[in-house]
Coordinates of C-alpha atoms and ligand atoms in Angstrom, one line a residue:
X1 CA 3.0 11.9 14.2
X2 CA 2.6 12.6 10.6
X3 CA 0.2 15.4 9.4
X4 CA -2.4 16.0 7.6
X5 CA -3.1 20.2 6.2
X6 CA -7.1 21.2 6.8
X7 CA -7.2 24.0 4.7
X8 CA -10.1 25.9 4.2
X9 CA -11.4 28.0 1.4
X10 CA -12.7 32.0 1.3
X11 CA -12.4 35.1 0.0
X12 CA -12.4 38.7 1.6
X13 CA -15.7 39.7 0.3
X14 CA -17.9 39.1 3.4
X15 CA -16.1 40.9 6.0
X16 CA -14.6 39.9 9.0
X17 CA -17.0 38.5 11.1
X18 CA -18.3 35.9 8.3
X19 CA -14.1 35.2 7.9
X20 CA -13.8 34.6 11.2
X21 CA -16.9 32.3 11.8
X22 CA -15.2 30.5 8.7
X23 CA -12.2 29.9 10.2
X24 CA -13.5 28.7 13.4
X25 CA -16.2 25.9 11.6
X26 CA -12.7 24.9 9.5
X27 CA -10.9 24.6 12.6
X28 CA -13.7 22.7 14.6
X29 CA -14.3 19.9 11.8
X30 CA -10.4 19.7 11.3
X31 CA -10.4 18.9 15.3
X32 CA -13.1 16.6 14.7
X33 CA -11.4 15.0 11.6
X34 CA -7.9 14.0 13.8
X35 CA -9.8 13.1 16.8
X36 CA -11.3 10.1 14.0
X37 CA -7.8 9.7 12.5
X38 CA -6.2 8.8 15.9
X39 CA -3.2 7.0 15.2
X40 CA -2.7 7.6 11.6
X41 CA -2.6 11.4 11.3
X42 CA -3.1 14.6 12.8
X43 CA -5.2 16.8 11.2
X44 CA -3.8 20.2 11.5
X45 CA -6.5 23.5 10.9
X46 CA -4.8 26.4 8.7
X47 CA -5.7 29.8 9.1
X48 CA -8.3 30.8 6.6
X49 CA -7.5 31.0 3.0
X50 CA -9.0 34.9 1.8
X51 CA -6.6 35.2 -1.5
X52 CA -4.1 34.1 -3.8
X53 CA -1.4 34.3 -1.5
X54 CA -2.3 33.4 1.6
X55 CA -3.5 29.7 -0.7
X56 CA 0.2 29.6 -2.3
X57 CA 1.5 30.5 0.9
X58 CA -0.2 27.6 2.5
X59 CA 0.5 25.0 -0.3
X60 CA 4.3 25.8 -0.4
X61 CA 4.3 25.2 3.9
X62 CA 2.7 21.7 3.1
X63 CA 5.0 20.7 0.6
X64 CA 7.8 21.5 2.2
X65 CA 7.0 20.0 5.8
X66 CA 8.4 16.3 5.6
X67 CA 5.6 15.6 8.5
X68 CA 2.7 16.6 6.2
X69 CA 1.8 13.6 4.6
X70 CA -1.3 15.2 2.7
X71 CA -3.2 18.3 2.2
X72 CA -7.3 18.4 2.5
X73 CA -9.1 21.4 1.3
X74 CA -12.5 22.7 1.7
X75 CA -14.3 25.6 0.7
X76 CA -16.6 27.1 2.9
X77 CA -18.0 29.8 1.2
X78 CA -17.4 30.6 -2.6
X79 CA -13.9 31.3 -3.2
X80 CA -13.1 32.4 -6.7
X81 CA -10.7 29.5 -8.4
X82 CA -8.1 31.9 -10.1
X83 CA -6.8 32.6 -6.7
X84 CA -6.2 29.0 -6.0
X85 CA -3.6 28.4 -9.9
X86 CA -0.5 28.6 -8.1
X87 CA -1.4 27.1 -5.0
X88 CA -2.2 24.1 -6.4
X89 CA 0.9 24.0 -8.8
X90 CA 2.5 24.6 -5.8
X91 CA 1.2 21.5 -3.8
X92 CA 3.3 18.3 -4.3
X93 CA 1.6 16.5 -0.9
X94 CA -1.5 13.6 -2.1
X95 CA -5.1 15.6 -2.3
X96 CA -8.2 15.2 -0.9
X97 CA -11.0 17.7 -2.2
X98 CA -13.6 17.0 1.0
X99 CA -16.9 18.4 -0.5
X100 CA -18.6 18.9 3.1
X101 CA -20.8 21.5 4.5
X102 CA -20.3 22.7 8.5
X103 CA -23.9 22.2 8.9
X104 CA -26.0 18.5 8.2
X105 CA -29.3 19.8 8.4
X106 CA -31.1 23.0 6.3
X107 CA -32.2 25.6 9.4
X108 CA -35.2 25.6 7.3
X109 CA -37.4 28.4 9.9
X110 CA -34.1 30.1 9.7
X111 CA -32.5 30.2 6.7
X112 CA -31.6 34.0 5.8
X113 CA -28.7 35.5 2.8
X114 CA -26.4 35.6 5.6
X115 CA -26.2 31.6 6.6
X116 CA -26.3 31.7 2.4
X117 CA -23.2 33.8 2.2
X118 CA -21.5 31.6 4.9
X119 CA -22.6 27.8 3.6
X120 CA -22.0 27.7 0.3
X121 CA -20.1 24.8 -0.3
X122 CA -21.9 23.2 -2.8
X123 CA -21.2 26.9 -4.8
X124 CA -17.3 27.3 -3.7
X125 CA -16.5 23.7 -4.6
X126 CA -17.4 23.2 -7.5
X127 CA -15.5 26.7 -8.7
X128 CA -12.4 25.2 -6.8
X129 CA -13.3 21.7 -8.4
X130 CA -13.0 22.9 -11.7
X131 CA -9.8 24.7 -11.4
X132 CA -8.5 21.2 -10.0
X133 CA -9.7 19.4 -13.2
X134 CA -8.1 22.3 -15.5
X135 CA -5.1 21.8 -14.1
X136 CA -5.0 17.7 -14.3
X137 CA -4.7 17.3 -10.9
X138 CA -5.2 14.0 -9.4
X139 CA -6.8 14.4 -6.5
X140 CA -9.3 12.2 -4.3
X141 CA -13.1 13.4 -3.7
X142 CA -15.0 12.8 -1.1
X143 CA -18.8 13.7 -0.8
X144 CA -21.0 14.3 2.3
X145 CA -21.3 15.1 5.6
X146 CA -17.9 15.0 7.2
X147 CA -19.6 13.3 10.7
X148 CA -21.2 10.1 8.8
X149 CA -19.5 7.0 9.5
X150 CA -19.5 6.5 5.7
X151 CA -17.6 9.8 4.8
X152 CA -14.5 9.4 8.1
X153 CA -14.6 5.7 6.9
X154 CA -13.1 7.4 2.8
X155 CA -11.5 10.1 5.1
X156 CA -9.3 7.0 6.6
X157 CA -8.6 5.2 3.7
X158 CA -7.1 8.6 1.6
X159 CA -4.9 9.0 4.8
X160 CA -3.7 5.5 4.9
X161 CA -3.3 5.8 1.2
X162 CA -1.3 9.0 2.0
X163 CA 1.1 7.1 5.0
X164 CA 1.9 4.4 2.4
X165 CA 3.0 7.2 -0.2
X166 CA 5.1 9.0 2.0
X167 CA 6.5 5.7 4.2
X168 CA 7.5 4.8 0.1
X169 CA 9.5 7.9 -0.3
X170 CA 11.3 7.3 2.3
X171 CA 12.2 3.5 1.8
X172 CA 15.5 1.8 1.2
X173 CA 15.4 -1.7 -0.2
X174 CA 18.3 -3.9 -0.2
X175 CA 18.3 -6.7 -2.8
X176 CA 20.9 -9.0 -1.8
X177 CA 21.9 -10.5 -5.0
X178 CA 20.5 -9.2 -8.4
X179 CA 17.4 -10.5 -9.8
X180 CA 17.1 -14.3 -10.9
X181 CA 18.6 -14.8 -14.3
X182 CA 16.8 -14.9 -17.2
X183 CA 13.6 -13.9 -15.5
X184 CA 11.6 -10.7 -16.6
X185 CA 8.6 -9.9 -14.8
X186 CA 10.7 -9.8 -11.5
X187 CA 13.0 -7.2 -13.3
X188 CA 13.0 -3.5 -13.9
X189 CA 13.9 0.0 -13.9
X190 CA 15.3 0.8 -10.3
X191 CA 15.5 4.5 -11.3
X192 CA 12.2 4.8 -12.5
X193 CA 10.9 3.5 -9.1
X194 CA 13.0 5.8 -7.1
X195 CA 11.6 9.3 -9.0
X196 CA 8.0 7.6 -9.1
X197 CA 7.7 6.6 -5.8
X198 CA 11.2 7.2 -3.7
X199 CA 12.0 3.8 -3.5
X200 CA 15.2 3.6 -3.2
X201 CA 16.6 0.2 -4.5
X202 CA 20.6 -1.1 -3.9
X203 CA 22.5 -3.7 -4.8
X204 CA 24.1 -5.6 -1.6
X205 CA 26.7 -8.3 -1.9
X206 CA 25.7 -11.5 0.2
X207 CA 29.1 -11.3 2.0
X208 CA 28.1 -8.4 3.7
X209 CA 25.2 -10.0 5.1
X210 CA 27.6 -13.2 5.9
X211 CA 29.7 -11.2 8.1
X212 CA 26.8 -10.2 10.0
X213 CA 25.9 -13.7 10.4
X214 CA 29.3 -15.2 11.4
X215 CA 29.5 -12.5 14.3
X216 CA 25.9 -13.3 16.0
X217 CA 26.6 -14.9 19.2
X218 CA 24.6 -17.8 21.3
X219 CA 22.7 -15.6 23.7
X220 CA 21.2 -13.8 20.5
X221 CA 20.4 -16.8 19.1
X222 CA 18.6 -18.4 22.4
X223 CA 16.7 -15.4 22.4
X224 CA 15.5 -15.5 18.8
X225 CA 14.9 -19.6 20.0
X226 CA 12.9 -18.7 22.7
X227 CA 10.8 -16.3 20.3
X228 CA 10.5 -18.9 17.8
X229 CA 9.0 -21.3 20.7
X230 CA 6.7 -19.0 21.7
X231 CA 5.0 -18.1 17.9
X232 CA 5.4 -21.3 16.7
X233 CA 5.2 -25.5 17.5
X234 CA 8.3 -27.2 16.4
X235 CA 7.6 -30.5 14.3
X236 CA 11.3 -30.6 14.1
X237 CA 14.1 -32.1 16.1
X238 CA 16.4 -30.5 14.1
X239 CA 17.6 -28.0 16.2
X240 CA 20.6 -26.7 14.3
X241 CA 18.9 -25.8 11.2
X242 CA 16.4 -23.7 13.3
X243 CA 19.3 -21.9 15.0
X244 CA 20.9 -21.4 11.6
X245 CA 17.4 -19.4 10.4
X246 CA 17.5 -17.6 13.7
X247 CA 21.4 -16.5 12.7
X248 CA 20.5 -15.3 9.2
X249 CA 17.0 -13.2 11.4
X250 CA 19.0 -11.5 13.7
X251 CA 22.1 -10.6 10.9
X252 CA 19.2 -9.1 8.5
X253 CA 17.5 -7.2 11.4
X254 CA 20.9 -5.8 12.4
X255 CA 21.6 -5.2 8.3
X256 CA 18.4 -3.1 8.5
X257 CA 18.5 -1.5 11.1
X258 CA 22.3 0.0 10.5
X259 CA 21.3 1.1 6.8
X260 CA 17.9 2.2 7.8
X261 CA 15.9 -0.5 5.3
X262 CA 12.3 -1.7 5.0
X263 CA 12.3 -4.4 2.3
X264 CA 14.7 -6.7 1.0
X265 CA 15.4 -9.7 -1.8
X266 CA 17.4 -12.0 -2.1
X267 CA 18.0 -14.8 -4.5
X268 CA 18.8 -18.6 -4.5
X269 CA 20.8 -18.3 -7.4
X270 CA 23.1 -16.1 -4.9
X271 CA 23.5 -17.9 -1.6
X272 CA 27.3 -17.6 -1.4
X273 CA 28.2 -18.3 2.5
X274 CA 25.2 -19.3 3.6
X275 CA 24.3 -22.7 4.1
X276 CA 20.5 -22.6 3.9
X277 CA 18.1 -20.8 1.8
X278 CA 16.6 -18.0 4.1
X279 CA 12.9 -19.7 5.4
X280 CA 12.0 -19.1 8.3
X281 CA 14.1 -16.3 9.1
X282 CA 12.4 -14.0 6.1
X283 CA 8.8 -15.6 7.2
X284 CA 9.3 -14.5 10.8
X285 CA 10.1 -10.9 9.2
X286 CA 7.9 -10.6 6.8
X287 CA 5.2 -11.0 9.9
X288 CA 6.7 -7.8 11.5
X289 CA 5.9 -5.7 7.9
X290 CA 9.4 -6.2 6.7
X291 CA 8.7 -6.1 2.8
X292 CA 10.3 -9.0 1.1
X293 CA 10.4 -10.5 -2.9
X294 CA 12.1 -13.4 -3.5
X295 CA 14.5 -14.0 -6.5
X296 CA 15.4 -10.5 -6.6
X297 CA 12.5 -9.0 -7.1
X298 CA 12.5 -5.4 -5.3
X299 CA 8.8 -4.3 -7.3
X300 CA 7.3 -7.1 -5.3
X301 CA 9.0 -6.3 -2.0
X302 CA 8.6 -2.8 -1.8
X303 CA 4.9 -2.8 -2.2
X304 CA 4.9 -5.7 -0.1
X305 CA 6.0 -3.0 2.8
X306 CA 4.3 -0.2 1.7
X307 CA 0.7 -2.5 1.4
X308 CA 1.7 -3.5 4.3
X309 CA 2.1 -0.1 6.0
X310 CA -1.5 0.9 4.4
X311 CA -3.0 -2.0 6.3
X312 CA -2.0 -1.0 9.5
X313 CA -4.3 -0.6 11.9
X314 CA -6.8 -3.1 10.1
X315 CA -7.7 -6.6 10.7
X316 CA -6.5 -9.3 7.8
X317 CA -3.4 -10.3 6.7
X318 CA -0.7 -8.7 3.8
X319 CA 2.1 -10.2 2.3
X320 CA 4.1 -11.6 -1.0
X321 CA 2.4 -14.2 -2.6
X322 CA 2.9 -16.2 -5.4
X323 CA 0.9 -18.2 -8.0
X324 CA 2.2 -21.9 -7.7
X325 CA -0.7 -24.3 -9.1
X326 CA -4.5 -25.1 -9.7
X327 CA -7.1 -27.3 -9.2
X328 CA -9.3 -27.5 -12.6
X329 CA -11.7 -29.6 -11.6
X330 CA -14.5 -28.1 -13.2
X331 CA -16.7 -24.9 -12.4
X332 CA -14.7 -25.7 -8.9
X333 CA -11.5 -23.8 -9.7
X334 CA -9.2 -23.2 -7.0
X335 CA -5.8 -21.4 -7.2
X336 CA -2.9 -22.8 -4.9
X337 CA -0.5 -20.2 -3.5
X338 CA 3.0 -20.5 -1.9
X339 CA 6.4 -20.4 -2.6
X340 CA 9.7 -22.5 -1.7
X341 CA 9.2 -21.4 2.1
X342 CA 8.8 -17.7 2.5
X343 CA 5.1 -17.4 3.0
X344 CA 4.1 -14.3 5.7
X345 CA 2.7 -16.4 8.8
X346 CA 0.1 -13.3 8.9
X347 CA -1.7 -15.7 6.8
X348 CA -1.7 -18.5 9.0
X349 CA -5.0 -20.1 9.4
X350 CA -3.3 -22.9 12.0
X351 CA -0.7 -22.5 14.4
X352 CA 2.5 -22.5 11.7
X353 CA 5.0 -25.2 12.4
X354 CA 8.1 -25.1 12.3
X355 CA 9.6 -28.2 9.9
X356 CA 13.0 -28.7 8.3
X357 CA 13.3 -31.1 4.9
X358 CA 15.2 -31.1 1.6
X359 CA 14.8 -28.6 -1.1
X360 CA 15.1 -29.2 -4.8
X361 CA 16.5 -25.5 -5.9
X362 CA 19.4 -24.1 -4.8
X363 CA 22.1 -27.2 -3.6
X364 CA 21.6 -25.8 -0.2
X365 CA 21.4 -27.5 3.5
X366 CA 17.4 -28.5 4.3
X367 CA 16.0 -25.3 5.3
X368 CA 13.7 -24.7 8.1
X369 CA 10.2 -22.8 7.2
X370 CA 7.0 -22.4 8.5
X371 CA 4.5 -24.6 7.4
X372 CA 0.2 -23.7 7.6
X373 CA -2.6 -23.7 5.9
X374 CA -3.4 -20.2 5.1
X375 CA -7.0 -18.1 6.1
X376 CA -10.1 -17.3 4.4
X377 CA -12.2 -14.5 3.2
X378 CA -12.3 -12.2 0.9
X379 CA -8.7 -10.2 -0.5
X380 CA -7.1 -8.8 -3.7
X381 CA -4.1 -9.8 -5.1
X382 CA -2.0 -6.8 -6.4
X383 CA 0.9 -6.9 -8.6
X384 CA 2.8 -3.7 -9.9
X385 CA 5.1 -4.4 -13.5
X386 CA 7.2 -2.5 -15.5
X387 CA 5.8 -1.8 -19.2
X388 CA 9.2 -0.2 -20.6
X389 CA 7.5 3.4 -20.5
X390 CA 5.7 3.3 -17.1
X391 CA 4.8 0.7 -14.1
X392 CA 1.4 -0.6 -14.0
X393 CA -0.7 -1.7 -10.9
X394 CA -2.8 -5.1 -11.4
X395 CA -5.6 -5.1 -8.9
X396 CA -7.5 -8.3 -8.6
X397 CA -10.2 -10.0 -6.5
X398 CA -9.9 -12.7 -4.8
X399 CA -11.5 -14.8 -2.5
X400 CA -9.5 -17.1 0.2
X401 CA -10.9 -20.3 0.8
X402 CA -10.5 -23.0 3.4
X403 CA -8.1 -26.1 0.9
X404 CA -10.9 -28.9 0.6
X405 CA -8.5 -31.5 1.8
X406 CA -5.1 -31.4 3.7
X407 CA -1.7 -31.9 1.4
X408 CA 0.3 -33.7 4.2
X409 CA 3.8 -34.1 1.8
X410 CA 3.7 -30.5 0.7
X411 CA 6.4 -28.5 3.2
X412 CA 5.0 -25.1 3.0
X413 CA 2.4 -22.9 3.7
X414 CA -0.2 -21.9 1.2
X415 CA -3.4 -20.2 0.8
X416 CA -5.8 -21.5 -1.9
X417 CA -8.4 -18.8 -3.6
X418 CA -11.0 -18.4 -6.1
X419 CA -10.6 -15.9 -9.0
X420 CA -13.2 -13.5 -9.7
X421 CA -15.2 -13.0 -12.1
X422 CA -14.9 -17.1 -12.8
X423 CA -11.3 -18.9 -12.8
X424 CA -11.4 -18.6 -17.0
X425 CA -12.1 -14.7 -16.9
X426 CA -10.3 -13.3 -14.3
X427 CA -6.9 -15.7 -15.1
X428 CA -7.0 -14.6 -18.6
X429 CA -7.4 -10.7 -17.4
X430 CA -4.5 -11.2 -15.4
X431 CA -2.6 -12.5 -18.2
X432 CA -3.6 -10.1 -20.4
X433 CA -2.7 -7.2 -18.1
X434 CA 0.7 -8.9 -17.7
X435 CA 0.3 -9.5 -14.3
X436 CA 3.3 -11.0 -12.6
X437 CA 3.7 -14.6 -10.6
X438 CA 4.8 -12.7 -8.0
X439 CA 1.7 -10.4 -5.9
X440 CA 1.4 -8.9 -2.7
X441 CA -2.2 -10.7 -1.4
X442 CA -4.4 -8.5 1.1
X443 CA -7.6 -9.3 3.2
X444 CA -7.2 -6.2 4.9
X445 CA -7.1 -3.5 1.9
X446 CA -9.7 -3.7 -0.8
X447 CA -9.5 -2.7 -4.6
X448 CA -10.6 1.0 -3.7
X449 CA -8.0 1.7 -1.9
X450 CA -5.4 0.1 -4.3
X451 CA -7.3 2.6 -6.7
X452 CA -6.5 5.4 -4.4
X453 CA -2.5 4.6 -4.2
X454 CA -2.5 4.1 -7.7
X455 CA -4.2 7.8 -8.0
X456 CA -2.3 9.6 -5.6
X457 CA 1.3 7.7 -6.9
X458 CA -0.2 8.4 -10.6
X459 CA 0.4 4.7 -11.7
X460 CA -2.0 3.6 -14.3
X461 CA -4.0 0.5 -12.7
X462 CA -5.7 -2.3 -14.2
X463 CA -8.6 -3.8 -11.7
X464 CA -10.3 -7.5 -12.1
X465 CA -13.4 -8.3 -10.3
X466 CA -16.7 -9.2 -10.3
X467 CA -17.6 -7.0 -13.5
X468 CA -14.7 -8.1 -15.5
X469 CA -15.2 -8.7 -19.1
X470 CA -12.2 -10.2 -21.1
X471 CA -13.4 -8.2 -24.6
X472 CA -13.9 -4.8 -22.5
X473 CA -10.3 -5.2 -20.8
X474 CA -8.4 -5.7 -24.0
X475 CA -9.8 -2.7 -25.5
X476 CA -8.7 -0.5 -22.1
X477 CA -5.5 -2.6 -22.5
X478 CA -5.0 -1.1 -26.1
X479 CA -6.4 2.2 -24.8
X480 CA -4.0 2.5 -22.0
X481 CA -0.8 1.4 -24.4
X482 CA -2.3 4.3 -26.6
X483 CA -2.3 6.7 -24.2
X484 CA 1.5 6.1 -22.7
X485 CA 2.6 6.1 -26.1
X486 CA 0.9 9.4 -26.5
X487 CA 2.6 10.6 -23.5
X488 CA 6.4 9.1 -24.4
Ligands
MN1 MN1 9.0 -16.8 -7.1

């Protein structure tokens, strides 16, 4: 299980007793913390913090533990900020700064210097808070009493937001195929995504994934049939084609599994060996959290997994996305989402089918893929580009809607939304931003916590909701170019 550091704040001025009292109120709300963060993290108490060493002593243990997915710190009593400098230079894990007391109420009758001395949070951290804003470091805050519902609920989210970082550092990608020719968006630096966020991204020839495929055996294919039957309705008689998917599904899982990867592209324009485009082989994965960008693009497919690995736990659905078309009927705008055939079936509304027919791209066999019409409610579609200098997040709003009537010739699934803050706002913002055709779509994670990854990775972020204002985000467009430029 991965862990979480509950390190709490002193100093040796109030004697032993008051440091020991400390240590045990840190220790009890740490206890309380990981009983509420069952299943994501442990939260582990540290021994009190009294000095300068004893805090860089602590902060160098977290960094260099590969469980400790985060570090939280409190200060219980005052604890003079100076002592805490090379601590936090020394702390590389993502930060919460929980500005909590051990106590809810006032002991009004009882209040004396001594419960002072002890519960002075609202003193100690904002000493510790300015030392942390000094030093630039980006850190998440959270306010309040650390048993409300509404304070464990931000508590969560930073440590999901904290799993996906470190799940990301330790993800291999493999992009079968480079990226589609010609196309930019879906390119990028590889390099630059491996020191900002460990990704690490390689170049596979589809021949090694063919040899894979040619070795698979019946038995593993009746299996993977029977597993198909059991997801899915087949509105196919086409038997063969189905096996063929379930060939290319059990060859990538074996791929993955022997070079330990997460995500993968791969690209119609590179299909050499196969005989179909990969449908419902990639949908079927994609279901299971596999991260997966089509036409090479490894941005898209890596957040795809890490999103994906944020959301778990939650109820909604998380997956690649793309924009396909519209409906402009007027002050009714809908947006249609799909792609050729790899569309997650966490999104299915209906029972997915599983159909075979023809498809235009790629002078390929008729592929099979799962076909549904996708759910509703409210999501955010999130896209992360590369600007030449630096990636940057697009977070935007969205809410899923039921299609107002069936499309009984289109062969894949969809999902249809509305764009926030209206279709000719939030569109244009997207453009603007340079938002990709390629997003991983969410109704389990909401914009705060794509602002919190987007913290915690230090990845400047570009949010479009219900506030939007197409005058106001071209002037924080300009400001943010400014401010990269600055920094090149
Ligand atoms: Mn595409």
């Amino acid at each position: 299980m991965k862990t979480l550091y509950f390190i709490t704040g002193s100093q040796d001025l109030y004697g032993e007793e008051t440091l020991a009292q400390a240590e045990r109120d840190g220790k009890e709300i740490a206890e309380y913390l990981s009983a509420q963060l069952k299943g994501i993290a442990d939260v582990i108490a540290c021994p009190i913090v009294r000095n300068s060493t004893e805090a860089e002593d602590i902060c160098i243990k977290a960094s260099a533990d590969k469980d400790c997915i985060g570090t939280i710190f409190w200060m219980h009593t005052f604890s003079p900020a100076k002592m805490w400098i090379k601590a936090l230079q020394a702390n590389r894990k993502p930060m919460l700064h929980l500005h909590t007391q051990y106590n809810e109420k006032l002991p009004y009758s009882t209040i004396d210097m001594d419960f002072m001395n002890l519960n002075q949070s609202a003193h100690g951290d904002r000493e510790f808070g300015f030392i942390c804003t000094r030093l630039g470091i980006k850190r998440e805050i959270i306010v309040g009493y650390y048993k409300h519902t509404s304070v464990i609920n931000k508590i969560k989210a930073f440590a999901q937001a904290a799993v996906a970082v470190d799940f990301g550092k330790n993800l291999k990608l493999a992009m079968f195929g480079n990226n589609m020719r010609d196309v930019a968006v879906t390119d990028g630096d590889r390099v630059e995504a491996e020191i900002k966020y460990g990704w690490n991204v390689n170049y596979y020839g589809i021949g090694d994934l063919c040899d894979i495929i040619n070795a698979v055996t019946a038995d593993e294919v009746s299996v993977k049939m029977t597993e198909y039957h059991e997801k899915y309705t087949f509105t196919t008689d086409n038997t063969q084609a189905v096996e063929e998917q379930a060939r290319y599904e059990i060859a990538l899982e074996k791929f993955m599994q022997r070079e330990k990867i997460s995500a993968f592209t791969d690209t119609f324009e590179d299909l050499h060996g196969l005989k179909q485009l990969p449908g419902l082989s990639v949908q079927n994965l994609m279901a299971k959290g596999v991260g997966f960008g089509p036409e090479g693009d490894f941005k898209t497919a890596a957040l795809a997994a890490v999103l994906y690995k944020m959301s778990e736990g939650r109820k909604g659905a998380t997956g690649f996305m793309e924009d396909y078309t519209y409906d402009l009927t007027e002050n009714e705008q809908l947006e249609l989402g799909a792609h050729m055939l790899e569309v997650s079936p966490v999104f299915a509304d209906t029972k997915p089918e599983i159909q075979v027919h023809p498809l235009g791209i790629g002078g390929k066999a008729d592929p099979a893929r799962l076909v549904f019409d996708g759910v509703k409610g409210d999501g955010i579609a999130v896209s992360l580009v590369d600007m030449g200098n630096r990636f940057r997040l697009i977070c935007a709003e969205i809410e899923l809607v039921k299609q107002p009537q069936a499309m009984p010739k289109l062969p894949v699934a969809r999902l249809m939304w509305k764009i926030k803050p209206d279709f000719e706002t939030g569109a244009a913002a997207w453009i603007y931003a340079g938002g990709a055709h390629h997003a991983v779509v969410s109704t389990a994670l909401t914009a705060d916590d794509i602002r919190l990854y987007a913290k915690l990775t230090d990845t400047e972020l570009v949010v479009i909701d219900d506030k939007t204002d197409i005058a106001e985000l071209e002037t924080h467009l300009e400001m943010l170019d400014c401010i990269a430029n600055m920094k090149k």
